[in-house]
C-alpha positions as a printed Julia matrix, in Angstrom:
84×3 Matrix{Float64}:
  11.76   7.79    9.46
  10.85  11.37    8.67
   8.06  13.25   10.46
   6.15  13.45    7.19
   5.92   9.65    6.99
   5.24   9.17   10.7
   2.33  11.65   10.63
   0.78  10.55    7.31
  -2.97  10.01    7.16
  -4.74   7.35    5.08
  -7.01   8.75    2.37
 -10.09   6.86    1.2
 -10.69   6.98   -2.56
 -14.13   7.64   -4.03
 -15.77   5.16   -6.43
 -14.8    7.34   -9.41
 -11.17   7.49   -8.27
 -11.08   3.71   -7.77
 -12.46   3.21  -11.3
  -9.61   5.36  -12.61
  -6.81   3.32  -11.0
  -8.31  -0.19  -11.17
 -10.19  -1.37  -14.2
  -9.94  -2.42  -17.78
 -11.25  -1.9   -21.28
 -11.51  -4.22  -24.25
 -12.74  -3.26  -27.72
 -13.03  -5.53  -30.78
 -13.22  -3.59  -34.04
 -13.96  -6.43  -36.47
 -11.74  -8.39  -38.87
  -9.56  -9.45  -35.92
  -8.62  -5.9   -34.94
  -8.81  -5.04  -31.28
  -7.63  -2.85  -28.46
  -7.37  -3.73  -24.78
  -6.28  -1.84  -21.69
  -5.85  -3.13  -18.16
  -4.74  -1.42  -14.95
  -4.2   -2.81  -11.46
  -2.69  -1.75   -8.18
  -2.21  -2.97   -4.64
  -1.34  -1.5    -1.26
  -0.46  -3.26    1.98
   0.66  -1.81    5.31
   1.65  -3.63    8.5
   2.4   -1.98   11.84
   3.91  -3.63   14.89
   4.23  -1.66   18.13
   5.64  -3.0    21.38
   5.77  -1.41   24.82
   8.19  -0.77   27.65
   8.72  -2.68   30.85
  10.82  -1.82   33.89
  11.69  -4.41   36.49
  13.66  -4.57   39.72
  14.67  -7.44   41.93
  17.33  -8.74   44.28
  19.76  -9.23   41.39
  19.37  -5.75   39.9
  17.0   -3.85   37.66
  16.48  -3.26   33.98
  14.27  -1.68   31.36
  13.13  -2.89   27.99
  12.18  -0.28   25.4
   9.47   0.27   22.8
   9.9   -0.71   19.18
   7.76   0.53   16.29
   8.07  -1.38   13.02
   6.23  -0.4     9.84
   6.15  -2.18    6.49
   4.54  -0.61    3.42
   4.17  -2.28    0.01
   2.52  -0.76   -3.04
   2.53  -1.55   -6.73
   0.79  -0.37   -9.88
   0.75  -1.62  -13.45
  -0.97  -0.76  -16.69
  -1.03  -2.75  -19.89
  -2.21  -1.79  -23.37
  -2.59  -4.22  -26.26
  -3.38  -3.56  -29.91
  -3.89  -6.38  -32.35
  -4.46  -6.4   -36.05
């Protein structure tokens, strides 16, 4: 993983920004004519971090190491429909 990804910071969107990326519009113009627009998106992030342990005993010693797992999922879609 690059440093840029490892040091990224989450950014909170304002209400206006959220309205821009998630919302919809539907207009009926009469005589069966219409226009519709829909947009949606999703984001999910999971992090799993483990530690390190060192042990020693009569049969020897050992060390277990840290693991850092990260899963990121995002999607976006926009649909536009025009009917006549």
